[in-house]
PDB file of C-alpha atoms and ligand atoms in Angstrom:
ATOM      1  CA  UNK R   1      18.787  19.083  -4.527  1.00 76.00           C
ATOM      2  CA  UNK R   2      17.470  17.501  -1.395  1.00 93.00           C
ATOM      3  CA  UNK R   3      16.530  14.118  -0.042  1.00 97.00           C
ATOM      4  CA  UNK R   4      12.892  14.303   0.974  1.00 98.00           C
ATOM      5  CA  UNK R   5      11.241  12.545   3.885  1.00 98.00           C
ATOM      6  CA  UNK R   6       9.142   9.573   2.750  1.00 98.00           C
ATOM      7  CA  UNK R   7       5.838   9.028   4.567  1.00 98.00           C
ATOM      8  CA  UNK R   8       5.403   5.589   6.115  1.00 95.00           C
ATOM      9  CA  UNK R   9       2.234   3.525   5.893  1.00 95.00           C
ATOM     10  CA  UNK R  10      -0.248   3.809   7.658  1.00 92.00           C
ATOM     11  CA  UNK R  11       0.262   7.609   7.657  1.00 95.00           C
ATOM     12  CA  UNK R  12      -3.114   9.211   6.861  1.00 97.00           C
ATOM     13  CA  UNK R  13      -1.441  11.666   4.452  1.00 98.00           C
ATOM     14  CA  UNK R  14      -0.835   8.716   2.084  1.00 98.00           C
ATOM     15  CA  UNK R  15      -4.609   8.722   1.527  1.00 98.00           C
ATOM     16  CA  UNK R  16      -4.787  12.273   0.180  1.00 98.00           C
ATOM     17  CA  UNK R  17      -5.793  12.553  -3.468  1.00 98.00           C
ATOM     18  CA  UNK R  18      -3.266  14.456  -5.600  1.00 98.00           C
ATOM     19  CA  UNK R  19      -4.359  17.381  -7.763  1.00 98.00           C
ATOM     20  CA  UNK R  20      -3.322  17.844 -11.396  1.00 98.00           C
ATOM     21  CA  UNK R  21      -0.356  20.106 -12.083  1.00 98.00           C
ATOM     22  CA  UNK R  22      -1.461  23.298 -13.846  1.00 98.00           C
ATOM     23  CA  UNK R  23       1.789  25.305 -13.812  1.00 98.00           C
ATOM     24  CA  UNK R  24       5.012  23.857 -15.213  1.00 98.00           C
ATOM     25  CA  UNK R  25       7.485  26.123 -13.460  1.00 98.00           C
ATOM     26  CA  UNK R  26      10.874  25.957 -11.720  1.00 98.00           C
ATOM     27  CA  UNK R  27       9.118  24.845  -8.532  1.00 98.00           C
ATOM     28  CA  UNK R  28       7.788  21.759 -10.321  1.00 98.00           C
ATOM     29  CA  UNK R  29      11.208  20.992 -11.815  1.00 98.00           C
ATOM     30  CA  UNK R  30      12.838  21.326  -8.376  1.00 98.00           C
ATOM     31  CA  UNK R  31      10.251  18.889  -6.978  1.00 98.00           C
ATOM     32  CA  UNK R  32      11.040  16.416  -9.783  1.00 98.00           C
ATOM     33  CA  UNK R  33      14.801  16.723  -9.110  1.00 98.00           C
ATOM     34  CA  UNK R  34      14.332  16.196  -5.377  1.00 98.00           C
ATOM     35  CA  UNK R  35      11.979  13.248  -5.908  1.00 98.00           C
ATOM     36  CA  UNK R  36      14.448  11.661  -8.340  1.00 98.00           C
ATOM     37  CA  UNK R  37      17.323  12.058  -5.904  1.00 98.00           C
ATOM     38  CA  UNK R  38      15.165  10.673  -3.079  1.00 98.00           C
ATOM     39  CA  UNK R  39      14.163   7.643  -5.177  1.00 98.00           C
ATOM     40  CA  UNK R  40      17.772   6.808  -6.088  1.00 97.00           C
ATOM     41  CA  UNK R  41      19.022   7.343  -2.542  1.00 97.00           C
ATOM     42  CA  UNK R  42      16.333   5.135  -0.968  1.00 97.00           C
ATOM     43  CA  UNK R  43      16.916   3.123  -3.256  1.00 96.00           C
ATOM     44  CA  UNK R  44      13.646   2.493  -5.031  1.00 97.00           C
ATOM     45  CA  UNK R  45      12.263   2.014  -8.550  1.00 97.00           C
ATOM     46  CA  UNK R  46       9.495   4.575  -8.241  1.00 98.00           C
ATOM     47  CA  UNK R  47       8.217   7.451  -6.146  1.00 98.00           C
ATOM     48  CA  UNK R  48       4.975   9.421  -6.185  1.00 98.00           C
ATOM     49  CA  UNK R  49       4.745  12.997  -4.883  1.00 98.00           C
ATOM     50  CA  UNK R  50       2.105  11.809  -2.391  1.00 98.00           C
ATOM     51  CA  UNK R  51       4.833   9.805  -0.628  1.00 98.00           C
ATOM     52  CA  UNK R  52       6.802  12.976   0.092  1.00 98.00           C
ATOM     53  CA  UNK R  53       3.643  14.779   1.240  1.00 98.00           C
ATOM     54  CA  UNK R  54       3.221  16.852  -1.919  1.00 98.00           C
ATOM     55  CA  UNK R  55      -0.266  16.279  -3.279  1.00 98.00           C
ATOM     56  CA  UNK R  56       0.310  16.930  -6.957  1.00 98.00           C
ATOM     57  CA  UNK R  57       0.138  14.405  -9.800  1.00 99.00           C
ATOM     58  CA  UNK R  58       3.871  13.803 -10.212  1.00 99.00           C
ATOM     59  CA  UNK R  59       5.674  10.450 -10.467  1.00 98.00           C
ATOM     60  CA  UNK R  60       9.282   9.439 -11.058  1.00 98.00           C
ATOM     61  CA  UNK R  61      10.220   5.900 -12.079  1.00 98.00           C
ATOM     62  CA  UNK R  62      13.396   4.063 -13.047  1.00 98.00           C
ATOM     63  CA  UNK R  63      13.283   0.285 -13.463  1.00 97.00           C
ATOM     64  CA  UNK R  64      16.580   0.094 -15.401  1.00 96.00           C
ATOM     65  CA  UNK R  65      19.482  -1.902 -13.997  1.00 95.00           C
ATOM     66  CA  UNK R  66      21.941   0.925 -14.568  1.00 95.00           C
ATOM     67  CA  UNK R  67      19.664   3.445 -12.829  1.00 94.00           C
ATOM     68  CA  UNK R  68      20.076   5.923 -15.658  1.00 94.00           C
ATOM     69  CA  UNK R  69      16.599   5.952 -17.219  1.00 96.00           C
ATOM     70  CA  UNK R  70      14.413   8.248 -15.158  1.00 97.00           C
ATOM     71  CA  UNK R  71      10.841   8.520 -16.386  1.00 98.00           C
ATOM     72  CA  UNK R  72       8.950  11.594 -15.190  1.00 98.00           C
ATOM     73  CA  UNK R  73       5.170  11.468 -15.433  1.00 98.00           C
ATOM     74  CA  UNK R  74       3.104  14.560 -14.649  1.00 99.00           C
ATOM     75  CA  UNK R  75      -0.708  14.227 -14.710  1.00 98.00           C
ATOM     76  CA  UNK R  76      -0.474  10.622 -15.960  1.00 98.00           C
ATOM     77  CA  UNK R  77      -3.545   8.978 -17.393  1.00 98.00           C
ATOM     78  CA  UNK R  78      -3.929   5.349 -18.474  1.00 98.00           C
ATOM     79  CA  UNK R  79      -5.506   5.378 -21.934  1.00 98.00           C
ATOM     80  CA  UNK R  80      -5.249   1.644 -22.604  1.00 98.00           C
ATOM     81  CA  UNK R  81      -4.541  -1.432 -20.499  1.00 98.00           C
ATOM     82  CA  UNK R  82      -4.371  -5.131 -21.300  1.00 98.00           C
ATOM     83  CA  UNK R  83      -3.284  -8.478 -19.928  1.00 98.00           C
ATOM     84  CA  UNK R  84      -2.663  -9.566 -16.369  1.00 97.00           C
ATOM     85  CA  UNK R  85       0.595  -9.275 -14.486  1.00 95.00           C
ATOM     86  CA  UNK R  86       1.422 -10.523 -11.014  1.00 85.00           C
ATOM     87  CA  UNK R  87       4.881  -9.184 -10.282  1.00 94.00           C
ATOM     88  CA  UNK R  88       5.758  -8.911  -6.596  1.00 96.00           C
ATOM     89  CA  UNK R  89       5.711  -5.303  -5.409  1.00 97.00           C
ATOM     90  CA  UNK R  90       7.387  -3.348  -2.687  1.00 97.00           C
ATOM     91  CA  UNK R  91       6.981   0.263  -1.635  1.00 98.00           C
ATOM     92  CA  UNK R  92       9.268   2.825  -0.002  1.00 98.00           C
ATOM     93  CA  UNK R  93       6.337   3.748   2.258  1.00 98.00           C
ATOM     94  CA  UNK R  94       5.914   0.125   3.362  1.00 97.00           C
ATOM     95  CA  UNK R  95       9.516  -0.980   3.943  1.00 94.00           C
ATOM     96  CA  UNK R  96      10.312  -4.693   4.011  1.00 93.00           C
ATOM     97  CA  UNK R  97       6.915  -5.818   2.738  1.00 96.00           C
ATOM     98  CA  UNK R  98       6.638  -7.557  -0.642  1.00 96.00           C
ATOM     99  CA  UNK R  99       3.309  -8.745  -2.001  1.00 96.00           C
ATOM    100  CA  UNK R 100       1.758  -9.611  -5.325  1.00 95.00           C
ATOM    101  CA  UNK R 101      -1.114  -7.487  -6.611  1.00 94.00           C
ATOM    102  CA  UNK R 102      -3.043  -8.056  -9.816  1.00 93.00           C
ATOM    103  CA  UNK R 103      -2.148  -5.425 -12.410  1.00 97.00           C
ATOM    104  CA  UNK R 104      -2.421  -4.947 -16.161  1.00 98.00           C
ATOM    105  CA  UNK R 105       0.546  -6.425 -18.048  1.00 98.00           C
ATOM    106  CA  UNK R 106       0.609  -3.546 -20.527  1.00 98.00           C
ATOM    107  CA  UNK R 107      -0.485   0.039 -20.212  1.00 98.00           C
ATOM    108  CA  UNK R 108      -0.445   2.997 -22.516  1.00 98.00           C
ATOM    109  CA  UNK R 109      -0.066   6.169 -20.480  1.00 98.00           C
ATOM    110  CA  UNK R 110      -0.498   9.758 -21.550  1.00 98.00           C
ATOM    111  CA  UNK R 111       1.382  12.280 -19.438  1.00 98.00           C
ATOM    112  CA  UNK R 112       3.428  15.480 -19.434  1.00 98.00           C
ATOM    113  CA  UNK R 113       7.103  15.882 -18.648  1.00 98.00           C
ATOM    114  CA  UNK R 114       8.394  18.498 -16.178  1.00 98.00           C
ATOM    115  CA  UNK R 115       8.532  21.076 -18.995  1.00 98.00           C
ATOM    116  CA  UNK R 116       4.868  20.659 -19.939  1.00 98.00           C
ATOM    117  CA  UNK R 117       5.471  18.584 -23.060  1.00 98.00           C
ATOM    118  CA  UNK R 118       2.863  15.860 -23.529  1.00 98.00           C
ATOM    119  CA  UNK R 119       3.829  12.340 -24.564  1.00 98.00           C
ATOM    120  CA  UNK R 120       2.520   8.806 -24.678  1.00 98.00           C
ATOM    121  CA  UNK R 121       4.386   5.890 -23.128  1.00 98.00           C
ATOM    122  CA  UNK R 122       3.870   2.198 -23.805  1.00 98.00           C
ATOM    123  CA  UNK R 123       4.933   0.135 -20.807  1.00 98.00           C
ATOM    124  CA  UNK R 124       4.969  -3.542 -20.013  1.00 97.00           C
ATOM    125  CA  UNK R 125       6.251  -5.848 -17.282  1.00 96.00           C
ATOM    126  CA  UNK R 126       7.920  -4.181 -14.324  1.00 96.00           C
ATOM    127  CA  UNK R 127       7.655  -0.669 -15.772  1.00 97.00           C
ATOM    128  CA  UNK R 128       3.917  -1.125 -16.316  1.00 98.00           C
ATOM    129  CA  UNK R 129       3.376  -2.466 -12.794  1.00 98.00           C
ATOM    130  CA  UNK R 130       5.513   0.283 -11.295  1.00 98.00           C
ATOM    131  CA  UNK R 131       3.578   3.031 -13.085  1.00 98.00           C
ATOM    132  CA  UNK R 132       0.241   1.553 -11.948  1.00 98.00           C
ATOM    133  CA  UNK R 133       1.565   1.314  -8.375  1.00 98.00           C
ATOM    134  CA  UNK R 134       2.699   4.957  -8.378  1.00 98.00           C
ATOM    135  CA  UNK R 135      -0.539   6.162  -9.995  1.00 98.00           C
ATOM    136  CA  UNK R 136      -2.429   4.472  -7.154  1.00 98.00           C
ATOM    137  CA  UNK R 137      -0.418   6.608  -4.697  1.00 98.00           C
ATOM    138  CA  UNK R 138      -1.724   9.725  -6.467  1.00 98.00           C
ATOM    139  CA  UNK R 139      -5.267   8.456  -5.827  1.00 98.00           C
ATOM    140  CA  UNK R 140      -4.426   7.915  -2.150  1.00 98.00           C
ATOM    141  CA  UNK R 141      -4.120   4.152  -2.416  1.00 98.00           C
ATOM    142  CA  UNK R 142      -1.228   2.073  -1.045  1.00 98.00           C
ATOM    143  CA  UNK R 143      -0.664  -1.373  -2.635  1.00 98.00           C
ATOM    144  CA  UNK R 144      -1.176  -3.308   0.609  1.00 97.00           C
ATOM    145  CA  UNK R 145      -4.760  -2.048   0.632  1.00 96.00           C
ATOM    146  CA  UNK R 146      -5.537  -4.594  -2.100  1.00 96.00           C
ATOM    147  CA  UNK R 147      -4.756  -7.375   0.406  1.00 96.00           C
ATOM    148  CA  UNK R 148      -7.148  -9.018   2.851  1.00 96.00           C
ATOM    149  CA  UNK R 149      -7.944  -7.134   6.092  1.00 96.00           C
ATOM    150  CA  UNK R 150      -6.087  -9.814   8.068  1.00 96.00           C
ATOM    151  CA  UNK R 151      -2.947  -9.420   5.958  1.00 95.00           C
ATOM    152  CA  UNK R 152      -3.140  -5.632   6.275  1.00 95.00           C
ATOM    153  CA  UNK R 153      -3.423  -5.933  10.033  1.00 95.00           C
ATOM    154  CA  UNK R 154      -0.326  -8.170  10.123  1.00 95.00           C
ATOM    155  CA  UNK R 155       1.598  -5.682   7.986  1.00 95.00           C
ATOM    156  CA  UNK R 156       0.649  -2.774  10.250  1.00 94.00           C
ATOM    157  CA  UNK R 157       1.856  -4.817  13.220  1.00 94.00           C
ATOM    158  CA  UNK R 158       5.159  -5.598  11.503  1.00 93.00           C
ATOM    159  CA  UNK R 159       5.736  -1.944  10.612  1.00 92.00           C
ATOM    160  CA  UNK R 160       4.931  -0.763  14.143  1.00 92.00           C
ATOM    161  CA  UNK R 161       7.521  -3.244  15.419  1.00 92.00           C
ATOM    162  CA  UNK R 162      10.124  -1.907  12.942  1.00 89.00           C
ATOM    163  CA  UNK R 163       9.445   1.631  14.142  1.00 87.00           C
ATOM    164  CA  UNK R 164       9.808   0.656  17.808  1.00 91.00           C
ATOM    165  CA  UNK R 165      13.137  -1.035  17.013  1.00 90.00           C
ATOM    166  CA  UNK R 166      14.503   1.982  15.190  1.00 85.00           C
ATOM    167  CA  UNK R 167      13.313   4.418  17.890  1.00 80.00           C
TER     168      UNK R 167
HETATM  169 NI1   NI X   1       4.745   2.777  -3.330  1.00 62.92          NI
END
């Protein structure tokens, strides 16, 4: 297993669109293991392959308190969505920034696991928001891009400052 490097906003590679997984092999399962380890180490509640510069439709999520309920979603697709949720979101690619984005309260998602088995997941609340956030990453979208241009500019300034401090 390995801890992977997480891309930081506004890295242009976060805007790449991920391709569907077509082969469910050991390479995919190794990616899922590494992404899971990286998410827990960060620590975070979700990670999309895009964030570790792998442009395949793979997501790992765990919103449980005990951090023992990993959900792996390969080629996820929202088949139904309802309600409105406004839970505050953060992102491992945008450290220290928390903002509210309008999301569906409930989603039904169809996906595959890392072995190629298809399943349907009903999610609500934080899990629903987290899945929608990670699916946006696969489309090349970072959550702060829903905010006003002025807010985005402020966030980029804040992140640049963080980077200078840590350099
Ligand atoms: Ni994120």
